[in-house]
Short mmCIF file of C-alpha atoms in Angstrom, two decimals:
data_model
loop_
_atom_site.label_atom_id
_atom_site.label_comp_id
_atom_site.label_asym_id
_atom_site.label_seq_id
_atom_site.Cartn_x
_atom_site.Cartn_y
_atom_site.Cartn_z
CA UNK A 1 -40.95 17.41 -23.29
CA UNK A 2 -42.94 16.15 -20.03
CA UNK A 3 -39.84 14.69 -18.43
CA UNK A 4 -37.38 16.08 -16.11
CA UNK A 5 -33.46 16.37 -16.64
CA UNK A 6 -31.39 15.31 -14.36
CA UNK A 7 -27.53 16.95 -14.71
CA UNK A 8 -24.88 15.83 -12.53
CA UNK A 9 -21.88 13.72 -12.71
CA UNK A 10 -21.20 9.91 -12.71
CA UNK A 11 -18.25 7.98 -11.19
CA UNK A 12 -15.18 7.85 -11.74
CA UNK A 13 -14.30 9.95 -9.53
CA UNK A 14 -15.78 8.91 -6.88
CA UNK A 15 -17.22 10.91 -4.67
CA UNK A 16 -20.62 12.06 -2.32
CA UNK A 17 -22.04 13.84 -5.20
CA UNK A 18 -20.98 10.97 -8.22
CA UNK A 19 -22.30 8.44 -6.40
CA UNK A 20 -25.49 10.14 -5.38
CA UNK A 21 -26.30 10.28 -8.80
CA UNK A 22 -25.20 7.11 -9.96
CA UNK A 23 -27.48 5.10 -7.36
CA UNK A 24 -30.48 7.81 -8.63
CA UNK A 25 -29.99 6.88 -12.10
CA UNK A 26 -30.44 3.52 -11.09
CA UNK A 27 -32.89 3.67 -8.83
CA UNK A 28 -35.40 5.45 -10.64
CA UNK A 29 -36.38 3.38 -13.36
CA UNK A 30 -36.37 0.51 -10.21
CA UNK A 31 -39.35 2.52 -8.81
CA UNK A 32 -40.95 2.69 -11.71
CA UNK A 33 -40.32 5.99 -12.72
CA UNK A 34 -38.71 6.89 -16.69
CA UNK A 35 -39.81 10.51 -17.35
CA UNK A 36 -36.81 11.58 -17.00
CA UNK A 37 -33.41 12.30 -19.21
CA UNK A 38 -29.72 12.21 -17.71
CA UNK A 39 -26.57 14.72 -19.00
CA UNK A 40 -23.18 13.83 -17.22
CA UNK A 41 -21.37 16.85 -17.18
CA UNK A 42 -18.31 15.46 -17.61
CA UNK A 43 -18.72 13.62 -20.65
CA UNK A 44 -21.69 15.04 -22.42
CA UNK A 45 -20.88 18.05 -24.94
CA UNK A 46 -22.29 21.65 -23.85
CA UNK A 47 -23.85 22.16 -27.46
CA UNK A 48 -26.06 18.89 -26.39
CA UNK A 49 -26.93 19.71 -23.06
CA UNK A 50 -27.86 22.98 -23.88
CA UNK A 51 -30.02 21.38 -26.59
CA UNK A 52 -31.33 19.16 -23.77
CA UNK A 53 -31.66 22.17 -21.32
CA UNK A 54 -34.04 24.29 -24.09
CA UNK A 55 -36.23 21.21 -24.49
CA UNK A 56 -36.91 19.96 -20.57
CA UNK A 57 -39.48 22.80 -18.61
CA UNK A 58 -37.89 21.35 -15.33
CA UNK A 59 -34.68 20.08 -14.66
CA UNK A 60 -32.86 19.23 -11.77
CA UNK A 61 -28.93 19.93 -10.77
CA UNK A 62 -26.34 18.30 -9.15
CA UNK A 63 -23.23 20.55 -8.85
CA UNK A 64 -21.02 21.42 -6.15
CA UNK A 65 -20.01 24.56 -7.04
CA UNK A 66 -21.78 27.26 -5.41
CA UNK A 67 -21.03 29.92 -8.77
CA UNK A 68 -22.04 27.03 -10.70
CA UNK A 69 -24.94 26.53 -8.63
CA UNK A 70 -25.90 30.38 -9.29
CA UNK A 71 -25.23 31.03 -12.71
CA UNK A 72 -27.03 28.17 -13.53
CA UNK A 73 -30.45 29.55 -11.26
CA UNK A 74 -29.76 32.61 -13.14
CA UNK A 75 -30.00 30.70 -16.44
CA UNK A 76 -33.22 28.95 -15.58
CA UNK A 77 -34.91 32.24 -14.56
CA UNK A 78 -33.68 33.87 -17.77
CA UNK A 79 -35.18 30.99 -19.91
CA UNK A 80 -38.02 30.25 -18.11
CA UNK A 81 -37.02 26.83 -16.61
CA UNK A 82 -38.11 25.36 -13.30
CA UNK A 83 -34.70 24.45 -11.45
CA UNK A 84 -34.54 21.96 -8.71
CA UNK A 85 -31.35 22.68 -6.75
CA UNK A 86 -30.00 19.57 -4.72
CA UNK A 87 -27.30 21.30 -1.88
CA UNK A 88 -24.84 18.33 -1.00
CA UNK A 89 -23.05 20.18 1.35
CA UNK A 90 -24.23 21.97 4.85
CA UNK A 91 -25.30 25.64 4.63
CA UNK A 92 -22.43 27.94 5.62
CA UNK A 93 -19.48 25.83 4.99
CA UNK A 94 -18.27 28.60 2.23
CA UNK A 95 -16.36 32.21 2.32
CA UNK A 96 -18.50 35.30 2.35
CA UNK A 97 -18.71 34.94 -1.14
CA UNK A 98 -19.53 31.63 -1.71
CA UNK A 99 -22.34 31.72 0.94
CA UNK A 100 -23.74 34.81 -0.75
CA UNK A 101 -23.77 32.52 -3.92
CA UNK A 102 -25.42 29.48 -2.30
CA UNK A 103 -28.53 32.41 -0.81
CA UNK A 104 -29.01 33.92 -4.14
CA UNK A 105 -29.22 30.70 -6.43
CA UNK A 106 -31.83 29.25 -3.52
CA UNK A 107 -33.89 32.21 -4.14
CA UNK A 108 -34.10 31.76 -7.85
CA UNK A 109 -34.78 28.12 -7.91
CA UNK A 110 -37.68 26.62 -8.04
CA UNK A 111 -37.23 23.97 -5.41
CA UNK A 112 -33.88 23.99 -2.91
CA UNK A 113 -33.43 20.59 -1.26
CA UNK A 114 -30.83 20.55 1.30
CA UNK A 115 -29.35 18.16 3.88
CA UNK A 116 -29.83 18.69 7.20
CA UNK A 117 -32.30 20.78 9.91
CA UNK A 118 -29.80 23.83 10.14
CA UNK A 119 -29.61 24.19 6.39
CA UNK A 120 -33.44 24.06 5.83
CA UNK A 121 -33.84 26.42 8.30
CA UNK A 122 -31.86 28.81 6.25
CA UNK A 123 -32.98 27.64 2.99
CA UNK A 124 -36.65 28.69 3.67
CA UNK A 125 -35.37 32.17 4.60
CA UNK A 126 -34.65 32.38 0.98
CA UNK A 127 -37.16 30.03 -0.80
CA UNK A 128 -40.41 29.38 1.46
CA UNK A 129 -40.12 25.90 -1.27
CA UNK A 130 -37.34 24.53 0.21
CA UNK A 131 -37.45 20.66 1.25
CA UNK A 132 -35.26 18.21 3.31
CA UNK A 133 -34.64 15.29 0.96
CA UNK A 134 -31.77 13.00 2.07
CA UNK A 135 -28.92 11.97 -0.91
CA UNK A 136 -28.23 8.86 0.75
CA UNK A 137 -29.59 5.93 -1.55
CA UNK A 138 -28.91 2.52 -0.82
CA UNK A 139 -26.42 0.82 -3.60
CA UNK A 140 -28.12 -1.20 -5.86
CA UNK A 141 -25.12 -3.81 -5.88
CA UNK A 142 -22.27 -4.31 -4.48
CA UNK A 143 -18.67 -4.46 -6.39
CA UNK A 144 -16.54 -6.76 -4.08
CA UNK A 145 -12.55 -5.86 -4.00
CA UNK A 146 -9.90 -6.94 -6.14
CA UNK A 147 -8.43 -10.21 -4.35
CA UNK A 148 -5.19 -8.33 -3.57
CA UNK A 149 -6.85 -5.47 -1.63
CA UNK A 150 -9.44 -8.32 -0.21
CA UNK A 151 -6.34 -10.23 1.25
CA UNK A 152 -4.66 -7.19 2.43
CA UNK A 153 -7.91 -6.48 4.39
CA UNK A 154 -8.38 -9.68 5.17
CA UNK A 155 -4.54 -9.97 7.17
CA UNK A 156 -4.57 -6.88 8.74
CA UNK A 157 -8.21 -7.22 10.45
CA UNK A 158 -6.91 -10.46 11.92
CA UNK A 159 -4.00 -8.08 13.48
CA UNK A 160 -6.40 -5.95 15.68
CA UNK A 161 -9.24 -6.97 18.35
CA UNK A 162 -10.99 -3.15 17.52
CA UNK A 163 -11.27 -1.91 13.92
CA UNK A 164 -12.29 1.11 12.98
CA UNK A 165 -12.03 2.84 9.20
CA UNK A 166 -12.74 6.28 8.00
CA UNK A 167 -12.77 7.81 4.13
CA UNK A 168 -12.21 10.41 2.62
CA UNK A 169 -13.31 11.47 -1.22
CA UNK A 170 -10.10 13.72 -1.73
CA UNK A 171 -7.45 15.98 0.15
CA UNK A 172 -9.75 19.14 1.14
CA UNK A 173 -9.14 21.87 3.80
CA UNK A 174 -12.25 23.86 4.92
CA UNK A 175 -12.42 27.73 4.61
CA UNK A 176 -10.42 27.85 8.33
CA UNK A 177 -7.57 25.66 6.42
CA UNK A 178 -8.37 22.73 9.00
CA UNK A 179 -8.81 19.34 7.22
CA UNK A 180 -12.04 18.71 6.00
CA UNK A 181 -11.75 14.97 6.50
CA UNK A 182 -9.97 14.98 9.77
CA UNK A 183 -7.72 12.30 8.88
CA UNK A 184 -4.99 13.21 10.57
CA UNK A 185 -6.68 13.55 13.97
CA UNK A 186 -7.55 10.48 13.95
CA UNK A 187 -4.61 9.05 13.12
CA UNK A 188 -3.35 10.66 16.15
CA UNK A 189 -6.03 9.19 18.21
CA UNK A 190 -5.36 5.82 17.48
CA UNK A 191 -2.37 6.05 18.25
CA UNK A 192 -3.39 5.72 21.86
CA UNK A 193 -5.53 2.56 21.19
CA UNK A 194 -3.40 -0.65 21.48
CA UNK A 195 -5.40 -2.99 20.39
CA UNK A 196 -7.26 -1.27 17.47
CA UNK A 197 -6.62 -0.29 13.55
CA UNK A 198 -7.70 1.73 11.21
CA UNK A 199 -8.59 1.45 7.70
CA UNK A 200 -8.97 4.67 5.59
CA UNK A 201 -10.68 4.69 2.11
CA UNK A 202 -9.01 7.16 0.11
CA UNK A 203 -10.01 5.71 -3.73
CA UNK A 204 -8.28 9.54 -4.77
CA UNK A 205 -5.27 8.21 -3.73
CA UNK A 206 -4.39 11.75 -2.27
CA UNK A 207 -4.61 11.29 0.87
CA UNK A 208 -1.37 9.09 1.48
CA UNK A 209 0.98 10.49 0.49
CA UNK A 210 -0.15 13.97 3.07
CA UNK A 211 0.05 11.22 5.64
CA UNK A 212 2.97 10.09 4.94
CA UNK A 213 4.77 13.68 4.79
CA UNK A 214 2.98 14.56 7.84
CA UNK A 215 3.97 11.81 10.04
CA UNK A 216 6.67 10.79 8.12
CA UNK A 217 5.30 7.03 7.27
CA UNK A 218 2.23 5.53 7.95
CA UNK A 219 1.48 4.20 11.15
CA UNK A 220 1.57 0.49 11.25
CA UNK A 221 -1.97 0.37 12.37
CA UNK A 222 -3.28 2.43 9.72
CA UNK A 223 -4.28 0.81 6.12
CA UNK A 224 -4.82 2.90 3.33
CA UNK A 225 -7.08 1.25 0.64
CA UNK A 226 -6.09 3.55 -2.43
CA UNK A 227 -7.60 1.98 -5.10
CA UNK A 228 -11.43 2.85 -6.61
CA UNK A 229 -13.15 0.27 -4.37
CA UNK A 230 -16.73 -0.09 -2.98
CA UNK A 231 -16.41 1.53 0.77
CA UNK A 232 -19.26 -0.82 1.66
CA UNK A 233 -16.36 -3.69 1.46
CA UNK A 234 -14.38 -2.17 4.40
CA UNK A 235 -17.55 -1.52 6.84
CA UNK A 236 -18.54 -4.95 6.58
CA UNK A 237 -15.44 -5.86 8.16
CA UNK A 238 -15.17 -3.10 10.63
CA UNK A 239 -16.33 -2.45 14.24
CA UNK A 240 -16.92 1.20 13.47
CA UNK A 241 -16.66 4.05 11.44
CA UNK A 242 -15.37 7.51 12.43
CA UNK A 243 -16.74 10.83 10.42
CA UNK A 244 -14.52 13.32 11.68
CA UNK A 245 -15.72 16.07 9.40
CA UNK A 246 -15.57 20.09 10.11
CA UNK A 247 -18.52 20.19 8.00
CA UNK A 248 -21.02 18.11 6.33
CA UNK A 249 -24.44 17.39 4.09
CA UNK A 250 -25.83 14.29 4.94
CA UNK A 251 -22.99 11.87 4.50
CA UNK A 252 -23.74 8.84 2.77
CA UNK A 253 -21.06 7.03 4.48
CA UNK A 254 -22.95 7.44 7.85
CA UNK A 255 -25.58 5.61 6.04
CA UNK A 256 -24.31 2.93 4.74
CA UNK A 257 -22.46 1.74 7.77
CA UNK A 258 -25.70 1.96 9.94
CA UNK A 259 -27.37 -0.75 7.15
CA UNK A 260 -24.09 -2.76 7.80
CA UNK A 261 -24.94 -2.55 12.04
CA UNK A 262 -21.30 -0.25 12.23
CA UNK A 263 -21.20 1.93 15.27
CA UNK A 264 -21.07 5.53 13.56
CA UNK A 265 -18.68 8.00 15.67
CA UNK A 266 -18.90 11.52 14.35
CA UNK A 267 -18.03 14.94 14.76
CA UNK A 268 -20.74 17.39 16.10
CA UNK A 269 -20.30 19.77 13.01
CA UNK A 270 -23.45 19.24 11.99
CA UNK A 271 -26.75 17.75 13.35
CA UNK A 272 -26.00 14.25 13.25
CA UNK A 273 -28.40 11.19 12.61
CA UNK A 274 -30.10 9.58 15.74
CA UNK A 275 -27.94 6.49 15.91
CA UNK A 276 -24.55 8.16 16.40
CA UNK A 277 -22.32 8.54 18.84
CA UNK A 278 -21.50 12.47 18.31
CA UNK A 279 -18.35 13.97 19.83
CA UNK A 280 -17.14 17.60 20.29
CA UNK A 281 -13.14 16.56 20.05
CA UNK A 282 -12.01 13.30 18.92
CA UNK A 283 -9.00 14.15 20.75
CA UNK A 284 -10.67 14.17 24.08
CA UNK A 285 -12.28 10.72 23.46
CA UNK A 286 -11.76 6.85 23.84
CA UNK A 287 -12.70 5.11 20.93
CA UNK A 288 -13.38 1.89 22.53
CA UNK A 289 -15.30 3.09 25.48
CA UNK A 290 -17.42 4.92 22.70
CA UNK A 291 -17.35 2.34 20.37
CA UNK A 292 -18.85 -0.03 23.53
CA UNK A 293 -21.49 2.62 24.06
CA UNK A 294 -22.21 2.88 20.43
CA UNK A 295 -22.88 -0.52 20.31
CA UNK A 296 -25.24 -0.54 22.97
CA UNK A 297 -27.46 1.74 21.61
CA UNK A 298 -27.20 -0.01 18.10
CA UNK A 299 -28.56 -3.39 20.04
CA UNK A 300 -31.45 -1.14 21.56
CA UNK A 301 -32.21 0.33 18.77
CA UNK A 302 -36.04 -0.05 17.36
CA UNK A 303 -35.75 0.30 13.60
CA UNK A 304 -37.81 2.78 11.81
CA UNK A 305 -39.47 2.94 8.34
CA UNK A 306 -38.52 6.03 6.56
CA UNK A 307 -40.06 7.18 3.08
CA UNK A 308 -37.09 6.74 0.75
CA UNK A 309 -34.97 9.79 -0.60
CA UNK A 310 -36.01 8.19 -4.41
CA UNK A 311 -39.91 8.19 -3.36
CA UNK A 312 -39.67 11.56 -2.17
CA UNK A 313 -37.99 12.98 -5.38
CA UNK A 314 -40.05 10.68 -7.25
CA UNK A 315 -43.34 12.59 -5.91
CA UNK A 316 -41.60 16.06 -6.04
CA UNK A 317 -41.19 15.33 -10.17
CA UNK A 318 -44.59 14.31 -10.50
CA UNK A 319 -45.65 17.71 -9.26
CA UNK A 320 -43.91 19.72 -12.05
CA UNK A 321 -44.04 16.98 -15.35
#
């Protein structure tokens, strides 16, 4: 069959990954592209998307899971399948086993698309293919809140002069058992700004309750939206957003709250986009002032058209159907 497949995973929940996919399934056929066939892995039967698998010469994954990722390259290779490999995450963020897993799945693929500089730099030690193809795709629509959570918004950005808002797709520690998300860090940093709150998407509804048994209650300047919402919602009411991650792909939030004209504070974990304000230590940092500078630069900023992450896939199917 000349068309590729395309395996990942839809919404709910909702998540970097999920939503990556959902925006390219709708995307594509926007662009003008329909050779291609979608299997959700968390609905679709194996029997069919094996079926699906033995009939597509190229297909292209969407998984997380770095053993996943690898003993599904080892599939391909065994059936004679072209595999392109999209790596949502940054290169390195695993064990020593995990990382070993991520190397050896690049090298069997056909095609390893990664994140960032740092990554690609690694992924061409194993696959001379490898290409730098950003998962952040522009929503299609957006799904405004429920009017309860709109209200609730609505009161408590009246309450602050400065607000900021941060997510966070579930509850996950890195592999030095620090907080992936950084939530709590932050909440400890706004505690020293008077005049400003924070909002924190957490549609898992995880995150709360660690919160609330690490502080022992929520701050009153801290809103926790808990509900499956559309993040894009809580940006366009903020003053900026705060990616406090100890490691990272490209993150789509970053993204989207540039398009909204957010200031984007984040953590130097990773190479960072040009428009953010990057920080070593949120701890050693005052939001406002940086907020003020990141709002600065936004104003002087001189916008730049970039080829779309669906045109470049686009082209990179069109090479192999």
């Amino acid at each position: 069959m000349n068309k590729v497949l395309i395996i990942g995973r839809l919404p709910p929940p909702i998540g970097g990954v999920t939503m990556h996919v959902s925006r390219l399934m709708e995307h594509l056929p926007r662009n003008g592209f329909d050779c291609f066939t979608f299997c959700d892995l968390k609905t679709d039967k194996w029997v069919n998307i094996i079926r699906k698998i033995i009939r597509h010469q190229t297909i292209h994954l969407h998984a997380s899971n770095p053993y996943f990722q690898l003993l599904f390259a080892m599939l391909c290779v065994l059936i004679r399948k072209r595999l392109l490999l999209t790596y949502h995450g940054n290169w390195g963020r695993y064990r020593l086993a995990g990382n070993w897993a991520v190397r050896v799945s690049a090298f069997l693929c056909a095609v390893p698309i990664v994140q960032n500089d740092e990554s690609l730099t690694k992924a061409k030690c194993c696959n001379p293919n490898a290409l730098l193809i950003s998962t952040f795709i522009p929503a299609a629509r957006i799904n405004p809140l429920d009017p309860q959570c709109a209200k609730q918004l609505s009161d408590f950005r009246k309450r602050f002069e400065f607000l900021f808002c941060t997510n966070a797709w579930n509850l996950a520690f890195d592999k030095n058992a620090k907080e992936t998300y950084g939530i709590s860090q932050i909440i400890n940093s706004m505690r020293n700004v008077n005049s400003g709150g924070l909002v924190i998407s957490d549609p898992s509804g995880i995150y709360r309750p660690f919160i609330e048994k690490s502080f022992g209650s929520v701050p009153k300047n801290v809103l926790f939206i808990d509900s499956p919402h559309d993040f894009t919602n809580i940006l366009r009411v903020s003053d900026a957003f705060i990616r406090n991650t100890t490691t990272d792909g490209v993150s789509l939030s970053i993204y989207e709250a540039h398009a909204c004209n957010v200031v984007v504070l984040a953590s130097n974990s990773v190479s960072r986009a040009r428009f953010c304000v990057v920080y070593e230590d949120i701890a050693n940092i005052d939001l406002v002032e940086e907020f003020k500078r990141g709002r600065i630069r936004l104003q002087n900023e001189c916008k730049t058209e970039e080829t779309s992450s669906v045109s470049k896939l686009i082209d990179l199917y069109q090479q192999y159907i």
